[in-house]
PDB file of C-alpha atoms in Angstrom:
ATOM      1  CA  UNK A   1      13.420 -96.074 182.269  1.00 56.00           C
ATOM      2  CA  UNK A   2      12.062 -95.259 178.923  1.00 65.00           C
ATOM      3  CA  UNK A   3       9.357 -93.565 180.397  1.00 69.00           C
ATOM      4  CA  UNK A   4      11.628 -91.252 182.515  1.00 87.00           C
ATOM      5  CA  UNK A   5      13.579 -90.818 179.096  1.00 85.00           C
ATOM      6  CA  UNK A   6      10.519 -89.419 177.673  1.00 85.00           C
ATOM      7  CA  UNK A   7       9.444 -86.603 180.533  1.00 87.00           C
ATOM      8  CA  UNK A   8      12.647 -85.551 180.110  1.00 83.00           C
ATOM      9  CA  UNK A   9      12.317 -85.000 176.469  1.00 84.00           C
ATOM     10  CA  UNK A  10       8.727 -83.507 177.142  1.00 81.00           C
ATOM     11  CA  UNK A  11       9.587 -81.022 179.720  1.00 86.00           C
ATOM     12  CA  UNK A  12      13.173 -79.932 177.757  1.00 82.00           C
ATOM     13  CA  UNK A  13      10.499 -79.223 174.540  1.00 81.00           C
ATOM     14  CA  UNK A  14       8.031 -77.853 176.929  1.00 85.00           C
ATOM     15  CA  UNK A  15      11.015 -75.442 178.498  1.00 77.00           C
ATOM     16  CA  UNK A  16      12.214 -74.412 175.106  1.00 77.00           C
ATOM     17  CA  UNK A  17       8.757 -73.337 173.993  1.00 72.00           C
ATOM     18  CA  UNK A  18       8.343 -71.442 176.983  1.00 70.00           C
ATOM     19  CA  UNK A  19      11.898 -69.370 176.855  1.00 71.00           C
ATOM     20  CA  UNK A  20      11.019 -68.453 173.182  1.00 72.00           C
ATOM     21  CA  UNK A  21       7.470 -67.273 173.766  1.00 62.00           C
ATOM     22  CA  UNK A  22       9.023 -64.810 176.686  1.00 60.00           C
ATOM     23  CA  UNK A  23      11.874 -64.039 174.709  1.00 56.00           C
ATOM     24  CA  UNK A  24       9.577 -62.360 172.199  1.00 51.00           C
ATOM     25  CA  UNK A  25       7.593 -60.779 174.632  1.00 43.00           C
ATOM     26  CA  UNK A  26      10.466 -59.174 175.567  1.00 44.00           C
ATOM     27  CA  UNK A  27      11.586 -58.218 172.467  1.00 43.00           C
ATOM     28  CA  UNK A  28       7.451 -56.362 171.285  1.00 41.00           C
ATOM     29  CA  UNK A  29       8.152 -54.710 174.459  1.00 46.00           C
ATOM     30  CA  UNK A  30      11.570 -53.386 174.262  1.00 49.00           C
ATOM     31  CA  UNK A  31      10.403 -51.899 170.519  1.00 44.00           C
ATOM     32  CA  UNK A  32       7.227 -50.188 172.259  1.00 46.00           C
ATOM     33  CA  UNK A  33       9.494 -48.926 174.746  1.00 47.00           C
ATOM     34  CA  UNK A  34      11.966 -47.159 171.955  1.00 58.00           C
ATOM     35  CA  UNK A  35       9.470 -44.000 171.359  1.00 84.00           C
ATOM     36  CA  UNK A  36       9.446 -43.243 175.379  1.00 85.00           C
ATOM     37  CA  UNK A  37      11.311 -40.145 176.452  1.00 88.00           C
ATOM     38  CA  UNK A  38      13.049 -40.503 179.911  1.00 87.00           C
ATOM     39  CA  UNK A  39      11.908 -37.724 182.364  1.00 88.00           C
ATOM     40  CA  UNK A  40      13.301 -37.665 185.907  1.00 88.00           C
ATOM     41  CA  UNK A  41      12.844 -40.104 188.861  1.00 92.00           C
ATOM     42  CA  UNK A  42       9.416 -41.260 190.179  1.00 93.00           C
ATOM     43  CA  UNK A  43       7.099 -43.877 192.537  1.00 93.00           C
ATOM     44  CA  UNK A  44       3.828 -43.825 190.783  1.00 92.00           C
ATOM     45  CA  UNK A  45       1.980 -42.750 187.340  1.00 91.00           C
ATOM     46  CA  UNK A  46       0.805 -40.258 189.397  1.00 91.00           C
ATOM     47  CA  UNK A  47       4.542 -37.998 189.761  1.00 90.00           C
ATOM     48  CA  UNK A  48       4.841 -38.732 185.869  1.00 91.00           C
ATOM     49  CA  UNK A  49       1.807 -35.916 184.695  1.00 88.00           C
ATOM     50  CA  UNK A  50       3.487 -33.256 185.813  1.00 86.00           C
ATOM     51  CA  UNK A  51       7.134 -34.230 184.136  1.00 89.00           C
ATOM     52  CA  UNK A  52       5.514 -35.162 180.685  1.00 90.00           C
ATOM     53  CA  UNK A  53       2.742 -33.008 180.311  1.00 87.00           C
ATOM     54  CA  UNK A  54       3.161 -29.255 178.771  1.00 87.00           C
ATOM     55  CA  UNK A  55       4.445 -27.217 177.805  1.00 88.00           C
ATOM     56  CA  UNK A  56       7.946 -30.061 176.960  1.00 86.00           C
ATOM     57  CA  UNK A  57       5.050 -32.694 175.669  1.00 88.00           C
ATOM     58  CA  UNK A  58       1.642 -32.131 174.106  1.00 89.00           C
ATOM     59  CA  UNK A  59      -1.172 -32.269 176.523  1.00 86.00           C
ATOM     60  CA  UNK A  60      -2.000 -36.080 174.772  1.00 88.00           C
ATOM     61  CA  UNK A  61       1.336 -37.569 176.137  1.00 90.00           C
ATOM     62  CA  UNK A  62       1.107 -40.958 178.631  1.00 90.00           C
ATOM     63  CA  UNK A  63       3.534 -40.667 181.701  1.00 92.00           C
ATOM     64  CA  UNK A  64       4.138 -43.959 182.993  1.00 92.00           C
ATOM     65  CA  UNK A  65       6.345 -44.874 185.866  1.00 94.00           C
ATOM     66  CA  UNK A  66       8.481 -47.422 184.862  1.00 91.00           C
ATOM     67  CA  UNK A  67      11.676 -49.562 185.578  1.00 89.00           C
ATOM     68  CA  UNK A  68      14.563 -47.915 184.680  1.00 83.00           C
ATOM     69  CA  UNK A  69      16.344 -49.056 181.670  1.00 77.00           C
ATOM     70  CA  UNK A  70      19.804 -49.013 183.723  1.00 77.00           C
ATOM     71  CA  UNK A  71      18.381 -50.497 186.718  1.00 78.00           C
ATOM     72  CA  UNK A  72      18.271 -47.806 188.921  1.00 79.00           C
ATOM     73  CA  UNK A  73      15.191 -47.375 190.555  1.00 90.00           C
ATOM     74  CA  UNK A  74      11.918 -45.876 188.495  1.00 93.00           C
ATOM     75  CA  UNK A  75      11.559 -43.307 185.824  1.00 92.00           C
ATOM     76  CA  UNK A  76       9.403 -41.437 184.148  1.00 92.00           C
ATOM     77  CA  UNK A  77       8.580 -42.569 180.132  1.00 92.00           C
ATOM     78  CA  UNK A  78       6.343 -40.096 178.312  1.00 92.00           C
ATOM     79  CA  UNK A  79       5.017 -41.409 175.262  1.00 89.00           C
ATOM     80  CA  UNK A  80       2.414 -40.396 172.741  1.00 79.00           C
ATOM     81  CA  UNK A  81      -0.680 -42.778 173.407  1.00 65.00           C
TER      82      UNK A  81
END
């Protein structure tokens, strides 16, 4: 029984270590995200160049498709590299 006791403990400590380590993930990523500027609808990187490239952005700008921050569907975040 006491061994039960203790793989409970483990996997508990385990679990906990696990939640934090995504939970900051989650938060790096969500302060990367903050300098994106939300252009229009799209399925690939590929429909992004065209919304954030000039003459709105500087030639430099990334257009990556990405989820969208409400949930619905994919849009386009242009961000300086």
């Amino acid at each position: 029984m006491a061994l039960s006791k203790l793989r409970s403990v483990g996997i508990l400590v385990i679990c906990s270590l696990l939640v934090t380590s995504l939970s900051r993930d989650v938060r790096e990523n969500d302060e990367h995200r903050s300098d994106c500027v939300y252009k229009g609808p799209c399925k690939s990187n590929q429909d992004c160049k065209s919304q954030c490239g000039p003459p709105n952005f500087p030639p430099t700008t990334i257009g990556l498709c990405q989820a969208s921050p409400r949930g619905h569907g994919n849009i386009c975040c242009c961000s300086k590299d």
